[in-house]
mmCIF file of C-alpha atoms in Angstrom:
data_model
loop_
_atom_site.group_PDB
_atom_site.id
_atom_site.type_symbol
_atom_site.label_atom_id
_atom_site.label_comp_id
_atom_site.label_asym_id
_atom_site.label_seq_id
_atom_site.Cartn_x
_atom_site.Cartn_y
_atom_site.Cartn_z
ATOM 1 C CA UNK W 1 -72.636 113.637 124.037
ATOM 2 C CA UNK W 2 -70.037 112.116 121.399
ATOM 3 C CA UNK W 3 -66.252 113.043 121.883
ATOM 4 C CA UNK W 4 -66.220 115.136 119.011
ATOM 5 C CA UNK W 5 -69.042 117.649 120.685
ATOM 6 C CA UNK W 6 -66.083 118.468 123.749
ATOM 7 C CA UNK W 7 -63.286 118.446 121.263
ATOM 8 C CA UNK W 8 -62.241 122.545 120.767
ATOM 9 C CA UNK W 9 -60.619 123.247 117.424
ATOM 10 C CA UNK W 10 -58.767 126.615 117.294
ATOM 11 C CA UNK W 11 -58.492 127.828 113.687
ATOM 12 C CA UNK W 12 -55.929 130.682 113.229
ATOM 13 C CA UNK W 13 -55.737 133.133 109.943
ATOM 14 C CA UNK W 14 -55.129 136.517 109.734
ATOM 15 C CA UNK W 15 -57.732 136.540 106.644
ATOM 16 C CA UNK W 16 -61.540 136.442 108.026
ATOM 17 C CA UNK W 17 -62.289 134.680 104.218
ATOM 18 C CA UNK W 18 -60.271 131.444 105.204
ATOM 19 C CA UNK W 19 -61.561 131.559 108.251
ATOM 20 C CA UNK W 20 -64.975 131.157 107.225
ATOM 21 C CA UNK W 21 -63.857 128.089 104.733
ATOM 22 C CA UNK W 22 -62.256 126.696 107.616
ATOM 23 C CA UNK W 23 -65.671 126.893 109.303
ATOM 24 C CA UNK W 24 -67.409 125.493 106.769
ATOM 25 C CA UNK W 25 -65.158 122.023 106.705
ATOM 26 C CA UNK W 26 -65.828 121.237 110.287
ATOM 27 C CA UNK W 27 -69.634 122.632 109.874
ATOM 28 C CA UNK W 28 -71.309 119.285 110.650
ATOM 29 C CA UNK W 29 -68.458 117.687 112.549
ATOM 30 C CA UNK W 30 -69.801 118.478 116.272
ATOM 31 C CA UNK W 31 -66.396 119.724 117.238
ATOM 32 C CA UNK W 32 -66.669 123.643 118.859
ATOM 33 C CA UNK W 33 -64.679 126.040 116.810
ATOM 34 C CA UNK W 34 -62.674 129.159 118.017
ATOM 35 C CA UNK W 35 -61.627 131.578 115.925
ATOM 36 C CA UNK W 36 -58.608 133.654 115.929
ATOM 37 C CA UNK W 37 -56.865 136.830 113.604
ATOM 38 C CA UNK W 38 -53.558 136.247 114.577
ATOM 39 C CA UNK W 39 -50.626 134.713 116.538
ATOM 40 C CA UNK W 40 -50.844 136.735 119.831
ATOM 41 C CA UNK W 41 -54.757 136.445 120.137
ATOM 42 C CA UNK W 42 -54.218 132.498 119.573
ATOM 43 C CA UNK W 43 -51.578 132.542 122.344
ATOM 44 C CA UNK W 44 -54.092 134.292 124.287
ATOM 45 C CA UNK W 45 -57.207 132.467 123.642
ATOM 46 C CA UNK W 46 -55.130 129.019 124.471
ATOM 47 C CA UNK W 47 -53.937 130.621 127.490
ATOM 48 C CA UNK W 48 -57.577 131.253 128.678
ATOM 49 C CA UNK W 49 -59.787 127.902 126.928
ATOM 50 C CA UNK W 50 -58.769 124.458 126.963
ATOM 51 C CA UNK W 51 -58.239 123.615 123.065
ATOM 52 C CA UNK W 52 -57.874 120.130 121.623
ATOM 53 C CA UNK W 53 -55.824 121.160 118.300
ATOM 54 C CA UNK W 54 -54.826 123.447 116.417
ATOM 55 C CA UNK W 55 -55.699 124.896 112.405
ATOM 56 C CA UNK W 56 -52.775 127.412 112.146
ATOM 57 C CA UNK W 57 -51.907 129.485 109.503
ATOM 58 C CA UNK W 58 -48.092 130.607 108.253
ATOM 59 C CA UNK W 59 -48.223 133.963 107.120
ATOM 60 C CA UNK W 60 -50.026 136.338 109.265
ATOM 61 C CA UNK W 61 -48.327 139.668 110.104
ATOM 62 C CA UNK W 62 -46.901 140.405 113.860
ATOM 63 C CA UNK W 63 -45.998 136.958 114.556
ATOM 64 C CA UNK W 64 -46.086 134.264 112.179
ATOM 65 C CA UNK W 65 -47.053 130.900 111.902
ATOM 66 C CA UNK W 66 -44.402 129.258 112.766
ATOM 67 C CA UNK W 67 -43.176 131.880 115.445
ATOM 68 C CA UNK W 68 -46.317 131.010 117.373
ATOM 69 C CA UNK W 69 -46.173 127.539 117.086
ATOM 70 C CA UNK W 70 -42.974 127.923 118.829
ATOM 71 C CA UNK W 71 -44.065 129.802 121.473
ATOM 72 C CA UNK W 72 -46.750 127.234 121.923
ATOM 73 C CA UNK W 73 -44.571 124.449 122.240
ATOM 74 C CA UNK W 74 -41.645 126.391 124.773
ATOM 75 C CA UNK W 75 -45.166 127.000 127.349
ATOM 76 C CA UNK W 76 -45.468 123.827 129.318
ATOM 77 C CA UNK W 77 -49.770 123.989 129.798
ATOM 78 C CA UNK W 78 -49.755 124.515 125.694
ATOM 79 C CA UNK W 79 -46.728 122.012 124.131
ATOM 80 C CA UNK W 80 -48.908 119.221 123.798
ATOM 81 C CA UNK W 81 -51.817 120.668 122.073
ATOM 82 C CA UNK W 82 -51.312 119.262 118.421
ATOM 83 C CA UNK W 83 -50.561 122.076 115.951
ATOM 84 C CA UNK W 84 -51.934 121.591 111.546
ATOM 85 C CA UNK W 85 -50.367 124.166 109.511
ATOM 86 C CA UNK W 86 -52.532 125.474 107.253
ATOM 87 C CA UNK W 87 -50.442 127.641 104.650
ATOM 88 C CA UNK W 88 -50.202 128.061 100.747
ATOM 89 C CA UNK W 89 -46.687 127.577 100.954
ATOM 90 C CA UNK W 90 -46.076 124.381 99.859
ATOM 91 C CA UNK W 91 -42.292 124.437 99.223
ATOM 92 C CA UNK W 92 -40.867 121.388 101.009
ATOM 93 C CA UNK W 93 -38.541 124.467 103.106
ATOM 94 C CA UNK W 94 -41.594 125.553 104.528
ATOM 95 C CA UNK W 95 -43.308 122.417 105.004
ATOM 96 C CA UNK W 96 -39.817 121.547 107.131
ATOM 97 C CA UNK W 97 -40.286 124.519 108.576
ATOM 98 C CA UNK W 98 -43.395 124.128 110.017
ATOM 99 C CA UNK W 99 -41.988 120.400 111.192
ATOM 100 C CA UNK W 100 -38.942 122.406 113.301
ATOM 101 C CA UNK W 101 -41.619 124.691 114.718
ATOM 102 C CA UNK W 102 -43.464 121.790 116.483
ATOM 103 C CA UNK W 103 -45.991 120.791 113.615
ATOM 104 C CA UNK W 104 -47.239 117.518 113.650
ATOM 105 C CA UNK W 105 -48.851 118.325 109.724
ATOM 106 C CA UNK W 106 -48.676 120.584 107.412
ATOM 107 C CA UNK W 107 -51.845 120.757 104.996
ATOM 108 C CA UNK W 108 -51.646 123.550 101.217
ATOM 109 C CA UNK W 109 -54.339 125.493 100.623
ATOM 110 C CA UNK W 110 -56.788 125.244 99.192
ATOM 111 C CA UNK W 111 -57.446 122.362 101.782
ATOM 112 C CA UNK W 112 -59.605 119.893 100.491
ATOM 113 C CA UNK W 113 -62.035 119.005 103.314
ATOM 114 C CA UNK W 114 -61.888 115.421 103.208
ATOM 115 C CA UNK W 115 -58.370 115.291 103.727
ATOM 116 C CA UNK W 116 -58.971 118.541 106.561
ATOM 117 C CA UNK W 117 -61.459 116.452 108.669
ATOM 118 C CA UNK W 118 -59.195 113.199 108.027
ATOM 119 C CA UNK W 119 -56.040 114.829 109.365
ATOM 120 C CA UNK W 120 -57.813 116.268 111.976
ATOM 121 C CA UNK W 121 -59.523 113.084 113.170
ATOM 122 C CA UNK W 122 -55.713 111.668 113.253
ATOM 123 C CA UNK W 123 -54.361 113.607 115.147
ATOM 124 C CA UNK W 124 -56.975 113.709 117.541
ATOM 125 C CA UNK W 125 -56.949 110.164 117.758
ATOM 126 C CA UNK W 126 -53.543 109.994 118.815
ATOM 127 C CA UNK W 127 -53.634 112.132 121.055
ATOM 128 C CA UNK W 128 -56.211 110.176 123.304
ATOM 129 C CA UNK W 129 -53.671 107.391 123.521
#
């Protein structure tokens, strides 16, 4: 079994659309994808599976990106688990933002899937060291 097939990517978005194009990036990866609709099932689904990194999207009503990613990083068993932000904002404010909130990227939609998987693979990488 390659590393990639126990790696556990949790992608995040309120809309079940970018979900699925989320999905479809990491469709021949080997990594095993969890989905979730929103910042409190996220908390809850890390809370309950071990996940490798995060996909997380910025605006989502209830709590927002960056509100979770906060909470995420303040919970001792979840600060470490590297967070993307996945958002259409791509004013530099928000791409600070996400930064302050923990981030360790910050990709615009559309993503491009190259860059996705690349990213991904990064941060991954580093965090094995």
């Amino acid at each position: 079994m390659s590393e990639c097939e126990k790696t556990t990517i949790l992608l995040v978005d309120d809309r079940p659309e970018n979900l699925f194009a989320l999905g479809r990036i990491f469709e021949d990866s080997g990594y095993i994808l969890l989905q979730a609709g929103s910042g409190y099932e996220a908390l809850r689904i890390v809370l309950q599976t071990h996940i490798d990194l995060i996909l997380l999207d910025v605006r989502m009503p209830g709590m927002d990106g960056y509100q979770t990613c906060e909470r995420l990083k303040a919970n001792e068993r979840t600060r470490d688990i590297p967070v993307i932000f996945i958002s259409a904002l791509d004013d530099i404010r928000d791409k600070i933002n996400g930064f302050k909130a923990g981030g360790v990227d910050y990709v615009t939609k559309p993503p491009q899937a190259e860059e996705v998987l690349a990213r991904v693979n990064a941060h991954l990488a580093i965090r094995q060291l």
